[in-house]
Amino acid sequence: MAKTRSGRLKKSIVVLLKIGIPVAIIAYLVCDAAGTKNQAGENVFQQLVNQPKRWGLLAAAWLFCASAVMLTLVRWWYLVRALEVPLKFAGALRIGFLGYLFNLAPLGIVGGDLLKAWMLSWEHPGARAKAVASVVVDRLIGLYLLFIVASAAIVLTGFWRLPVDKVRLICQISFVLTIVGGVGLGVLLIPGITEGKGTRALGRLPRVGPAIESLIEAMRMYRRKPAVLAGASAISVGVHSLFASGVYLIARGLPGDVFSLSTYFVISPLSASTGALPLPFGPFELVLESLYMIVPQQGITMQEGQGLIVALGYRLICVLIAIVGVCYYLGSRREVAEVIHDAEQEQ
């Protein structure tokens, strides 16, 4: 009885934090933007209502973002099949869109990645370790390639030469994370590193141990599949390029000034890297708004809140894409409920 109450309390606290922290971030950004007006006496929200929108560009933005989401599902399916789990593409779409929905909405302590792993292992008994490994590597590659794309764009566009200290610091951080991440992944792919006593000891650490153990086990499974990792990385470049282009089209479709397309290949991946945090929204909006305010562009003066408006437009497009996940959820509510119950019991 006490254990049940403790579990319910934990679930309530997690949901409260998942909702409360993002709402607080958005509320702060909205209040900050609402108090800043342009020469016409309008804030960004009044401009959004009063000035015309380019609906064709916004529709194109939805298409780009939806294509990016589809590519992420193809990448995960590719990683699953590489471990000889007989998951059909239709099944990958169903599980993937459900995971996308659960990542977007704070529906409990079970996030989208965990739901994907559990549903895959639920449908393919005996493949639980492979299911977890596929999700871990999928997330890891996606996150690391964000910094690869951002760093490449920084170098190719000369972004790091901009005479703004904060921009140069951001560029340096991106370079450092790219190098450190590459070295870290390279080390994990060395056979002896993942087999020693020290590695097993890390897996027994309180709280973080299980996550470390899952990462190490995932790298063991994919270590002998360099072509698969390279293929998944190439897909990720396409994913992040589509998302960056989608954010650019959103900015073009909404009122206000717009950066060059190449700039969005820097600020979009850097903002999206906050997806590593277990929050459905908030950090992305905060980082994009901050970058809007500090990145200089010749002939452009960004108004306070312009980045927030673009980020909220992106979130709305994400919600429209997630409707597919809602349809899958309505068609398999009982199965999803059983999987969530089993997953929560082990949390």
Tab-separated table of C-alpha atoms in Angstrom:
chain	number	residue	atom	x	y	z
A	1	MET	CA	0.000	0.000	0.000
A	2	ALA	CA	2.781	2.412	0.998
A	3	LYS	CA	4.690	1.502	-2.168
A	4	THR	CA	1.608	2.261	-4.278
A	5	ARG	CA	1.167	5.654	-2.629
A	6	SER	CA	4.854	6.412	-3.097
A	7	GLY	CA	4.594	5.524	-6.787
A	8	ARG	CA	1.561	7.752	-7.252
A	9	LEU	CA	3.286	10.618	-5.463
A	10	LYS	CA	6.377	10.214	-7.648
A	11	LYS	CA	4.262	10.210	-10.799
A	12	SER	CA	2.389	13.330	-9.673
A	13	ILE	CA	5.612	15.182	-8.872
A	14	VAL	CA	7.184	14.256	-12.220
A	15	VAL	CA	4.120	15.391	-14.172
A	16	LEU	CA	3.951	18.606	-12.136
A	17	LEU	CA	7.602	19.383	-12.884
A	18	LYS	CA	7.206	18.489	-16.563
A	19	ILE	CA	4.357	20.986	-16.813
A	20	GLY	CA	5.410	23.603	-14.271
A	21	ILE	CA	8.975	24.272	-15.446
A	22	PRO	CA	8.124	24.730	-19.155
A	23	VAL	CA	5.077	26.877	-18.348
A	24	ALA	CA	7.211	29.087	-16.095
A	25	ILE	CA	9.811	29.516	-18.867
A	26	ILE	CA	7.190	30.407	-21.486
A	27	ALA	CA	5.398	32.770	-19.080
A	28	TYR	CA	8.656	34.605	-18.414
A	29	LEU	CA	9.423	34.948	-22.133
A	30	VAL	CA	5.882	36.105	-22.946
A	31	CYS	CA	5.887	38.749	-20.198
A	32	ASP	CA	9.303	39.970	-21.296
A	33	ALA	CA	8.248	40.241	-24.945
A	34	ALA	CA	4.861	41.819	-24.190
A	35	GLY	CA	6.533	44.747	-22.457
A	36	THR	CA	8.768	45.626	-25.426
A	37	LYS	CA	7.263	47.621	-28.309
A	38	ASN	CA	8.571	48.772	-31.679
A	39	GLN	CA	8.409	52.275	-33.165
A	40	ALA	CA	4.769	51.710	-34.124
A	41	GLY	CA	3.925	50.952	-30.500
A	42	GLU	CA	3.292	47.232	-31.118
A	43	ASN	CA	4.811	44.234	-29.375
A	44	VAL	CA	5.494	41.019	-31.290
A	45	PHE	CA	2.133	39.505	-30.370
A	46	GLN	CA	0.219	42.507	-31.714
A	47	GLN	CA	2.291	42.319	-34.902
A	48	LEU	CA	1.453	38.639	-35.213
A	49	VAL	CA	-2.274	39.446	-35.102
A	50	ASN	CA	-2.256	42.641	-37.169
A	51	GLN	CA	0.269	41.891	-39.906
A	52	PRO	CA	-0.248	39.380	-42.741
A	53	LYS	CA	1.117	35.855	-42.572
A	54	ARG	CA	2.501	33.892	-45.523
A	55	TRP	CA	0.465	30.730	-45.235
A	56	GLY	CA	2.159	29.047	-48.176
A	57	LEU	CA	5.543	29.300	-46.463
A	58	LEU	CA	4.054	28.050	-43.194
A	59	ALA	CA	2.569	25.061	-45.031
A	60	ALA	CA	5.996	24.385	-46.550
A	61	ALA	CA	7.497	24.607	-43.049
A	62	TRP	CA	5.059	21.928	-41.864
A	63	LEU	CA	6.080	19.721	-44.799
A	64	PHE	CA	9.791	20.123	-44.026
A	65	CYS	CA	9.316	19.398	-40.318
A	66	ALA	CA	7.028	16.434	-40.986
A	67	SER	CA	9.614	15.029	-43.409
A	68	ALA	CA	12.273	15.437	-40.720
A	69	VAL	CA	10.138	13.508	-38.223
A	70	MET	CA	9.611	10.751	-40.790
A	71	LEU	CA	13.368	10.540	-41.316
A	72	THR	CA	13.920	10.136	-37.564
A	73	LEU	CA	11.552	7.165	-37.628
A	74	VAL	CA	13.383	5.699	-40.625
A	75	ARG	CA	16.661	6.091	-38.710
A	76	TRP	CA	15.309	4.286	-35.657
A	77	TRP	CA	13.801	1.499	-37.798
A	78	TYR	CA	17.159	1.127	-39.557
A	79	LEU	CA	18.941	0.767	-36.187
A	80	VAL	CA	16.369	-1.767	-34.968
A	81	ARG	CA	16.639	-3.892	-38.108
A	82	ALA	CA	20.438	-3.810	-37.818
A	83	LEU	CA	20.060	-5.802	-34.577
A	84	GLU	CA	17.953	-8.404	-36.433
A	85	VAL	CA	14.689	-7.489	-34.727
A	86	PRO	CA	11.966	-8.199	-37.364
A	87	LEU	CA	10.140	-4.889	-36.961
A	88	LYS	CA	8.121	-3.914	-40.026
A	89	PHE	CA	8.191	-0.309	-41.207
A	90	ALA	CA	4.483	0.115	-40.480
A	91	GLY	CA	5.168	-0.986	-36.912
A	92	ALA	CA	8.063	1.463	-36.654
A	93	LEU	CA	5.765	4.286	-37.774
A	94	ARG	CA	3.126	3.358	-35.197
A	95	ILE	CA	5.562	3.037	-32.291
A	96	GLY	CA	7.594	6.022	-33.462
A	97	PHE	CA	4.657	8.410	-33.705
A	98	LEU	CA	3.415	7.266	-30.299
A	99	GLY	CA	6.863	8.032	-28.913
A	100	TYR	CA	6.814	11.423	-30.632
A	101	LEU	CA	3.447	12.167	-29.012
A	102	PHE	CA	4.653	11.166	-25.550
A	103	ASN	CA	7.824	13.254	-25.934
A	104	LEU	CA	5.687	16.254	-26.814
A	105	ALA	CA	3.036	15.865	-24.108
A	106	PRO	CA	3.790	15.385	-20.382
A	107	LEU	CA	1.554	12.333	-19.969
A	108	GLY	CA	3.382	10.760	-17.021
A	109	ILE	CA	6.778	9.485	-15.950
A	110	VAL	CA	7.102	7.417	-19.136
A	111	GLY	CA	8.638	9.531	-21.896
A	112	GLY	CA	8.565	8.873	-25.606
A	113	ASP	CA	11.928	7.106	-25.816
A	114	LEU	CA	11.089	4.746	-22.965
A	115	LEU	CA	7.685	4.037	-24.490
A	116	LYS	CA	9.314	3.119	-27.813
A	117	ALA	CA	11.712	0.702	-26.133
A	118	TRP	CA	8.984	-0.941	-24.058
A	119	MET	CA	6.507	-1.235	-26.924
A	120	LEU	CA	9.140	-2.788	-29.159
A	121	SER	CA	10.117	-5.317	-26.489
A	122	TRP	CA	6.432	-5.951	-25.696
A	123	GLU	CA	5.734	-6.834	-29.336
A	124	HIS	CA	9.004	-8.774	-29.721
A	125	PRO	CA	9.561	-10.778	-26.512
A	126	GLY	CA	13.207	-11.482	-25.822
A	127	ALA	CA	14.400	-8.365	-27.638
A	128	ARG	CA	14.273	-5.968	-24.704
A	129	ALA	CA	18.022	-5.303	-24.550
A	130	LYS	CA	18.096	-4.685	-28.302
A	131	ALA	CA	15.058	-2.405	-28.051
A	132	VAL	CA	16.710	-0.280	-25.380
A	133	ALA	CA	19.989	-0.230	-27.324
A	134	SER	CA	18.270	0.975	-30.503
A	135	VAL	CA	16.563	3.844	-28.675
A	136	VAL	CA	19.735	4.866	-26.818
A	137	VAL	CA	21.893	4.904	-29.960
A	138	ASP	CA	19.165	6.644	-31.958
A	139	ARG	CA	18.979	9.432	-29.376
A	140	LEU	CA	22.767	9.632	-29.032
A	141	ILE	CA	23.418	9.916	-32.765
A	142	GLY	CA	20.645	12.466	-33.199
A	143	LEU	CA	21.992	14.639	-30.393
A	144	TYR	CA	25.639	14.441	-31.430
A	145	LEU	CA	24.881	15.233	-35.070
A	146	LEU	CA	23.130	18.424	-33.926
A	147	PHE	CA	26.527	19.741	-32.854
A	148	ILE	CA	28.183	18.379	-36.005
A	149	VAL	CA	25.710	20.267	-38.216
A	150	ALA	CA	25.933	23.435	-36.111
A	151	SER	CA	29.745	23.372	-36.028
A	152	ALA	CA	29.952	22.732	-39.769
A	153	ALA	CA	27.594	25.642	-40.431
A	154	ILE	CA	29.633	27.869	-38.092
A	155	VAL	CA	32.819	27.109	-40.040
A	156	LEU	CA	31.304	27.283	-43.533
A	157	THR	CA	29.504	30.588	-42.902
A	158	GLY	CA	32.268	32.272	-40.904
A	159	PHE	CA	29.823	32.623	-38.018
A	160	TRP	CA	32.672	32.366	-35.520
A	161	ARG	CA	34.212	35.564	-36.879
A	162	LEU	CA	31.262	37.746	-35.848
A	163	PRO	CA	32.467	40.571	-33.555
A	164	VAL	CA	30.229	39.625	-30.629
A	165	ASP	CA	31.782	37.989	-27.573
A	166	LYS	CA	28.680	35.930	-26.713
A	167	VAL	CA	28.430	34.590	-30.268
A	168	ARG	CA	32.094	33.591	-30.256
A	169	LEU	CA	31.618	31.874	-26.902
A	170	ILE	CA	28.671	29.909	-28.297
A	171	CYS	CA	30.792	28.874	-31.286
A	172	GLN	CA	33.596	27.729	-28.998
A	173	ILE	CA	31.161	25.712	-26.875
A	174	SER	CA	29.770	24.057	-30.008
A	175	PHE	CA	33.289	23.159	-31.194
A	176	VAL	CA	34.264	21.783	-27.775
A	177	LEU	CA	31.107	19.670	-27.466
A	178	THR	CA	31.628	18.336	-30.992
A	179	ILE	CA	35.218	17.314	-30.253
A	180	VAL	CA	34.515	15.933	-26.772
A	181	GLY	CA	31.462	14.065	-28.030
A	182	GLY	CA	33.432	12.535	-30.889
A	183	VAL	CA	36.234	11.445	-28.581
A	184	GLY	CA	33.739	10.044	-26.080
A	185	LEU	CA	31.911	8.014	-28.706
A	186	GLY	CA	35.213	6.801	-30.111
A	187	VAL	CA	36.329	5.625	-26.676
A	188	LEU	CA	33.044	3.792	-26.105
A	189	LEU	CA	33.574	1.910	-29.369
A	190	ILE	CA	36.895	0.476	-28.144
A	191	PRO	CA	36.213	-3.159	-27.104
A	192	GLY	CA	38.264	-3.146	-23.911
A	193	ILE	CA	36.610	-0.015	-22.556
A	194	THR	CA	33.131	-1.531	-22.336
A	195	GLU	CA	34.255	-4.875	-20.907
A	196	GLY	CA	36.375	-3.950	-17.878
A	197	LYS	CA	35.600	-4.051	-14.160
A	198	GLY	CA	35.546	-0.264	-13.986
A	199	THR	CA	32.786	-0.146	-16.563
A	200	ARG	CA	30.700	-2.670	-14.651
A	201	ALA	CA	31.234	-0.623	-11.487
A	202	LEU	CA	29.834	2.452	-13.211
A	203	GLY	CA	26.672	0.513	-13.945
A	204	ARG	CA	26.168	-0.046	-10.216
A	205	LEU	CA	26.235	3.650	-9.318
A	206	PRO	CA	23.029	4.885	-7.662
A	207	ARG	CA	20.511	6.675	-9.908
A	208	VAL	CA	22.842	7.220	-12.895
A	209	GLY	CA	24.136	3.636	-12.994
A	210	PRO	CA	21.266	2.127	-15.022
A	211	ALA	CA	21.536	4.869	-17.654
A	212	ILE	CA	25.303	4.355	-17.948
A	213	GLU	CA	24.831	0.604	-18.180
A	214	SER	CA	22.236	1.017	-20.955
A	215	LEU	CA	24.607	3.277	-22.887
A	216	ILE	CA	27.516	0.860	-22.555
A	217	GLU	CA	25.388	-2.128	-23.542
A	218	ALA	CA	24.086	-0.226	-26.566
A	219	MET	CA	27.608	0.594	-27.723
A	220	ARG	CA	28.580	-3.076	-27.342
A	221	MET	CA	25.783	-4.095	-29.709
A	222	TYR	CA	26.596	-1.537	-32.402
A	223	ARG	CA	30.383	-1.560	-32.056
A	224	ARG	CA	30.813	-4.077	-34.878
A	225	LYS	CA	28.365	-2.256	-37.161
A	226	PRO	CA	30.256	0.877	-38.312
A	227	ALA	CA	28.333	1.017	-41.592
A	228	VAL	CA	25.056	1.139	-39.667
A	229	LEU	CA	26.310	3.951	-37.440
A	230	ALA	CA	27.543	5.860	-40.495
A	231	GLY	CA	24.198	5.389	-42.240
A	232	ALA	CA	22.270	6.579	-39.184
A	233	SER	CA	24.571	9.604	-38.958
A	234	ALA	CA	23.954	10.471	-42.616
A	235	ILE	CA	20.206	10.267	-42.030
A	236	SER	CA	20.632	12.593	-39.042
A	237	VAL	CA	22.282	15.230	-41.222
A	238	GLY	CA	19.168	15.155	-43.396
A	239	VAL	CA	16.929	15.362	-40.322
A	240	HIS	CA	18.640	18.422	-38.878
A	241	SER	CA	18.886	20.127	-42.270
A	242	LEU	CA	15.143	19.717	-42.785
A	243	PHE	CA	14.369	21.022	-39.302
A	244	ALA	CA	16.652	24.059	-39.767
A	245	SER	CA	15.004	24.807	-43.108
A	246	GLY	CA	11.592	24.375	-41.481
A	247	VAL	CA	12.391	26.905	-38.752
A	248	TYR	CA	13.655	29.316	-41.430
A	249	LEU	CA	10.382	28.948	-43.360
A	250	ILE	CA	8.392	29.555	-40.175
A	251	ALA	CA	10.328	32.778	-39.630
A	252	ARG	CA	9.687	33.780	-43.256
A	253	GLY	CA	5.995	33.003	-42.931
A	254	LEU	CA	5.464	35.079	-39.782
A	255	PRO	CA	5.700	38.882	-39.394
A	256	GLY	CA	9.083	40.300	-38.455
A	257	ASP	CA	12.677	40.248	-39.645
A	258	VAL	CA	14.414	37.033	-40.667
A	259	PHE	CA	18.017	35.841	-40.511
A	260	SER	CA	19.707	34.267	-43.520
A	261	LEU	CA	19.097	30.551	-44.110
A	262	SER	CA	22.697	29.734	-43.172
A	263	THR	CA	22.200	31.365	-39.765
A	264	TYR	CA	19.318	29.001	-39.030
A	265	PHE	CA	21.641	26.059	-39.657
A	266	VAL	CA	23.533	27.324	-36.603
A	267	ILE	CA	20.811	28.542	-34.239
A	268	SER	CA	18.250	25.814	-34.947
A	269	PRO	CA	20.483	22.815	-34.064
A	270	LEU	CA	21.896	24.601	-31.014
A	271	SER	CA	18.376	25.332	-29.779
A	272	ALA	CA	17.222	21.794	-30.557
A	273	SER	CA	20.070	20.343	-28.472
A	274	THR	CA	17.964	21.233	-25.419
A	275	GLY	CA	15.818	18.251	-26.442
A	276	ALA	CA	18.176	16.205	-24.280
A	277	LEU	CA	16.337	17.675	-21.282
A	278	PRO	CA	13.239	15.700	-20.177
A	279	LEU	CA	10.887	18.645	-20.746
A	280	PRO	CA	8.251	18.792	-23.513
A	281	PHE	CA	8.803	22.495	-24.241
A	282	GLY	CA	10.423	25.609	-22.792
A	283	PRO	CA	14.218	25.233	-23.162
A	284	PHE	CA	14.058	25.332	-26.982
A	285	GLU	CA	12.042	28.546	-26.854
A	286	LEU	CA	14.395	30.096	-24.306
A	287	VAL	CA	17.572	29.325	-26.271
A	288	LEU	CA	16.156	30.368	-29.652
A	289	GLU	CA	14.921	33.680	-28.219
A	290	SER	CA	18.321	34.268	-26.611
A	291	LEU	CA	20.148	33.572	-29.876
A	292	TYR	CA	17.789	35.900	-31.737
A	293	MET	CA	18.794	38.680	-29.358
A	294	ILE	CA	22.578	38.252	-29.545
A	295	VAL	CA	23.244	37.187	-33.155
A	296	PRO	CA	23.919	40.258	-35.325
A	297	GLN	CA	22.708	40.426	-38.917
A	298	GLN	CA	23.440	43.340	-41.232
A	299	GLY	CA	20.416	45.587	-41.719
A	300	ILE	CA	18.283	43.688	-39.186
A	301	THR	CA	17.266	44.654	-35.669
A	302	MET	CA	15.410	41.838	-33.979
A	303	GLN	CA	12.591	42.846	-31.666
A	304	GLU	CA	12.277	41.311	-28.218
A	305	GLY	CA	10.140	38.186	-28.491
A	306	GLN	CA	10.679	37.554	-32.212
A	307	GLY	CA	12.554	34.325	-31.529
A	308	LEU	CA	9.804	33.255	-29.139
A	309	ILE	CA	7.152	33.758	-31.821
A	310	VAL	CA	9.134	31.604	-34.265
A	311	ALA	CA	9.662	28.942	-31.588
A	312	LEU	CA	5.949	28.883	-30.748
A	313	GLY	CA	5.176	28.558	-34.454
A	314	TYR	CA	7.505	25.570	-34.541
A	315	ARG	CA	5.751	24.064	-31.504
A	316	LEU	CA	2.374	24.447	-33.179
A	317	ILE	CA	3.673	22.593	-36.224
A	318	CYS	CA	4.974	19.847	-33.906
A	319	VAL	CA	1.494	19.537	-32.394
A	320	LEU	CA	-0.035	19.209	-35.858
A	321	ILE	CA	2.452	16.450	-36.693
A	322	ALA	CA	1.705	14.720	-33.378
A	323	ILE	CA	-1.943	14.326	-34.416
A	324	VAL	CA	-0.758	11.214	-36.254
A	325	GLY	CA	0.406	9.876	-32.885
A	326	VAL	CA	-2.991	10.679	-31.377
A	327	CYS	CA	-4.665	8.588	-34.083
A	328	TYR	CA	-2.343	5.660	-33.365
A	329	TYR	CA	-2.989	6.088	-29.634
A	330	LEU	CA	-6.759	5.972	-30.067
A	331	GLY	CA	-6.380	2.784	-32.075
A	332	SER	CA	-4.223	0.995	-29.485
A	333	ARG	CA	-5.119	2.508	-26.118
A	334	ARG	CA	-5.292	-0.823	-24.302
A	335	GLU	CA	-1.878	-1.932	-25.538
A	336	VAL	CA	-0.299	1.428	-24.685
A	337	ALA	CA	-1.901	1.395	-21.224
A	338	GLU	CA	-0.473	-2.065	-20.491
A	339	VAL	CA	2.985	-1.052	-21.686
A	340	ILE	CA	2.929	2.143	-19.620
A	341	HIS	CA	1.789	0.226	-16.534
A	342	ASP	CA	4.637	-2.277	-16.903
A	343	ALA	CA	7.170	0.499	-17.509
A	344	GLU	CA	6.017	2.519	-14.503
A	345	GLN	CA	6.311	-0.521	-12.256
A	346	GLU	CA	10.036	-0.674	-13.009
A	347	GLN	CA	10.701	3.046	-12.565
